[in-house]
C-alpha positions as a printed NumPy array, in Angstrom:
array([[-24.317,  74.839,  31.628],
       [-22.717,  76.507,  28.661],
       [-22.82 ,  80.315,  28.658],
       [-20.277,  80.491,  25.844],
       [-23.065,  79.746,  23.358],
       [-24.82 ,  82.978,  22.337],
       [-28.205,  81.981,  20.934],
       [-30.689,  83.775,  18.722],
       [-34.13 ,  83.614,  20.306],
       [-37.128,  84.62 ,  18.226],
       [-40.58 ,  85.662,  19.445],
       [-43.626,  87.201,  17.814],
       [-42.423,  90.822,  18.384],
       [-38.742,  90.536,  19.236],
       [-35.517,  88.791,  18.327],
       [-32.819,  88.34 ,  20.925],
       [-29.371,  88.111,  19.359],
       [-25.728,  88.421,  20.383],
       [-24.237,  91.919,  20.623],
       [-21.554,  93.269,  18.341],
       [-19.352,  96.341,  18.617],
       [-21.534,  98.017,  15.989],
       [-24.39 ,  98.122,  18.478],
       [-22.571, 100.675,  20.636],
       [-24.089, 103.754,  19.02 ],
       [-27.674, 102.475,  19.444],
       [-26.959, 101.533,  23.045],
       [-25.514, 104.983,  23.681],
       [-28.715, 106.577,  22.477],
       [-30.787, 104.334,  24.802],
       [-28.52 , 105.234,  27.724],
       [-29.331, 108.946,  27.231],
       [-33.023, 108.339,  27.809],
       [-34.21 , 110.003,  31.083],
       [-36.056, 106.929,  32.319],
       [-33.023, 104.702,  31.73 ],
       [-30.828, 107.262,  33.542],
       [-33.284, 107.459,  36.464],
       [-33.464, 103.75 ,  37.045],
       [-29.884, 102.667,  36.195],
       [-27.112, 105.236,  36.735],
       [-26.349, 108.95 ,  36.198],
       [-25.243, 110.162,  32.755],
       [-21.839, 111.165,  34.097],
       [-19.862, 110.73 ,  30.916],
       [-18.044, 107.601,  32.061],
       [-19.614, 105.44 ,  29.333],
       [-17.623, 106.869,  26.418],
       [-18.221, 105.622,  22.863],
       [-14.904, 103.777,  23.052],
       [-15.834, 102.034,  26.295],
       [-19.26 , 101.053,  24.985],
       [-17.808,  99.698,  21.749],
       [-15.252,  97.65 ,  23.692],
       [-17.9  ,  96.387,  26.14 ],
       [-20.511,  95.266,  23.568],
       [-17.869,  94.026,  21.19 ],
       [-16.563,  91.663,  23.871],
       [-19.863,  90.157,  25.066],
       [-19.777,  87.182,  22.738],
       [-16.371,  86.111,  24.02 ],
       [-17.529,  85.764,  27.63 ],
       [-18.298,  82.302,  28.883],
       [-19.499,  83.365,  32.358],
       [-22.499,  85.485,  31.335],
       [-25.065,  85.967,  28.545],
       [-25.781,  89.405,  27.102],
       [-28.373,  89.556,  24.335],
       [-29.653,  92.525,  22.331],
       [-33.457,  92.955,  22.251],
       [-34.4  ,  93.854,  18.681],
       [-37.618,  94.596,  16.869],
       [-38.481,  91.553,  14.783],
       [-40.008,  93.53 ,  11.924],
       [-37.325,  96.241,  11.603],
       [-34.193,  94.878,  13.329],
       [-33.966,  98.049,  15.468],
       [-32.08 ,  97.596,  18.741],
       [-34.537,  98.289,  21.63 ],
       [-32.513,  97.226,  24.677],
       [-30.888,  94.278,  26.329],
       [-31.451,  91.295,  28.579],
       [-28.589,  89.78 ,  30.58 ],
       [-27.787,  86.805,  32.74 ],
       [-24.665,  87.353,  34.862],
       [-23.116,  86.482,  38.228],
       [-23.339,  82.802,  37.416],
       [-22.967,  80.555,  40.506],
       [-22.356,  77.028,  39.141],
       [-22.921,  75.113,  42.397],
       [-26.285,  76.788,  42.879],
       [-27.227,  76.729,  39.2  ],
       [-28.151,  80.347,  39.607],
       [-27.744,  83.621,  37.73 ],
       [-28.684,  87.235,  38.271],
       [-30.897,  88.915,  35.658],
       [-31.115,  92.498,  34.465],
       [-32.718,  94.3  ,  31.556],
       [-33.191,  97.748,  30.118],
       [-35.373,  99.033,  27.26 ],
       [-35.183, 102.367,  25.46 ],
       [-38.271, 104.43 ,  24.789],
       [-39.154, 102.723,  21.494],
       [-39.182,  99.35 ,  23.25 ],
       [-41.721, 100.249,  25.932],
       [-45.476,  99.897,  26.09 ],
       [-45.69 ,  97.263,  23.322],
       [-45.148,  94.055,  25.228],
       [-41.629,  93.7  ,  23.83 ],
       [-40.02 ,  93.695,  27.28 ],
       [-42.381,  91.009,  28.586],
       [-41.695,  88.816,  25.554],
       [-37.945,  89.37 ,  25.708],
       [-37.815,  88.365,  29.383],
       [-39.947,  85.247,  28.747],
       [-37.703,  84.276,  25.856],
       [-34.56 ,  84.573,  27.959],
       [-36.024,  82.79 ,  31.009],
       [-37.321,  79.931,  28.811],
       [-33.77 ,  79.507,  27.524],
       [-32.311,  79.843,  31.014],
       [-34.428,  77.092,  32.529],
       [-35.075,  74.918,  29.483],
       [-31.673,  74.974,  27.772],
       [-29.158,  76.129,  30.41 ],
       [-30.676,  74.11 ,  33.237],
       [-30.675,  76.92 ,  35.729],
       [-32.399,  76.405,  39.082],
       [-32.807,  80.056,  40.089],
       [-32.831,  83.431,  38.338],
       [-32.786,  86.445,  40.647],
       [-32.727,  90.214,  40.326],
       [-32.183,  93.306,  42.458],
       [-34.363,  96.278,  41.764],
       [-35.281,  99.757,  42.879],
       [-38.498, 100.144,  44.835],
       [-40.021, 102.962,  42.715],
       [-40.081, 101.649,  39.12 ],
       [-43.704, 100.618,  38.714],
       [-43.265,  99.781,  35.015],
       [-40.545,  97.211,  35.697],
       [-42.34 ,  95.806,  38.714],
       [-45.409,  95.143,  36.692],
       [-43.415,  93.217,  34.056],
       [-41.441,  91.191,  36.57 ],
       [-44.573,  90.132,  38.347],
       [-46.289,  89.365,  35.085],
       [-43.591,  86.85 ,  34.073],
       [-43.476,  85.169,  37.443],
       [-40.741,  86.774,  39.568],
       [-41.596,  86.604,  43.28 ],
       [-40.549,  89.16 ,  45.891],
       [-38.215,  87.624,  48.491],
       [-37.141,  90.64 ,  50.49 ],
       [-36.239,  94.296,  50.682],
       [-32.987,  96.067,  51.393],
       [-34.173,  99.259,  52.98 ],
       [-32.819, 102.698,  52.072],
       [-29.727, 101.549,  50.229],
       [-29.181, 104.691,  48.146],
       [-30.179, 108.33 ,  48.036],
       [-32.052, 109.025,  44.827],
       [-33.787, 112.286,  43.848],
       [-33.429, 113.553,  47.377],
       [-35.002, 110.56 ,  49.054],
       [-33.789, 107.149,  50.255],
       [-34.732, 104.275,  47.98 ],
       [-35.158, 100.622,  48.792],
       [-33.864,  97.704,  46.782],
       [-36.236,  94.791,  46.235],
       [-34.994,  91.24 ,  45.787],
       [-37.009,  88.978,  43.426],
       [-36.46 ,  85.535,  41.982],
       [-38.087,  82.772,  39.942],
       [-37.261,  79.047,  40.419],
       [-37.194,  76.279,  37.872],
       [-40.169,  74.396,  39.302],
       [-42.209,  77.628,  39.289],
       [-41.233,  78.274,  35.684],
       [-42.137,  74.708,  34.693],
       [-45.603,  75.33 ,  36.084],
       [-46.343,  78.637,  34.35 ],
       [-43.668,  79.437,  31.679],
       [-43.866,  83.082,  32.41 ],
       [-47.663,  83.315,  32.686],
       [-48.531,  82.769,  36.376],
       [-52.318,  82.965,  37.004],
       [-51.94 ,  84.368,  40.532],
       [-48.393,  85.756,  40.529],
       [-49.391,  89.416,  40.595],
       [-51.556,  88.984,  43.704],
       [-48.882,  86.984,  45.514],
       [-46.202,  89.593,  44.724],
       [-48.437,  92.504,  45.701],
       [-48.837,  91.044,  49.201],
       [-45.092,  90.3  ,  49.488],
       [-43.999,  93.725,  48.301],
       [-46.618,  95.789,  50.037],
       [-47.483,  97.41 ,  46.707],
       [-43.864,  98.512,  46.   ],
       [-42.182,  98.701,  42.597],
       [-38.848,  97.591,  41.141],
       [-36.268,  97.899,  38.405],
       [-32.938,  96.187,  37.69 ],
       [-30.068,  98.039,  39.329],
       [-26.734,  96.331,  38.754],
       [-24.254,  94.879,  36.341],
       [-23.626,  97.833,  34.023],
       [-20.485,  98.289,  31.918]])
């Protein structure tokens, strides 16, 4: 598997492309969005413009992970990101995370972006497993993850205090044989995941700069 190659992946609504340092300002705006803050990390000032510019400017040099900008195909606007990281070569596995700013939500762009990345992960990179860790109260993300074929595998109970209450982390994954059967469009995936999760909800939680 070669994660040093940073592809451009094109869908009907979105284009996934490598990050550059010039994307830092757009990312900073997305990170100020209340929903992004709620489901990722507090806006504590640690992600300075200098740190963001260094982080996104260095993504294309990394050969152990794949960070791609999610952009609007018609305008080129940066809407968010999709990432494969924590590569385990012997298991042919990676962890996945994503975030979208407000202008990338509710239009199917997140669903398409995840499908594009997973198609590349299984079809071109030869991964066997893509997994994620997610909060138990993000119904928007849970809906998308189920829709593209992620299956709930377990729950870490009450791992963090959020908004005055303990929150669970949900573990989800999709395997290469599953992907080969549905390519991100499972006919019964939502029902299966509802039973496994007991109706919970998730969002990506880790791997931030």
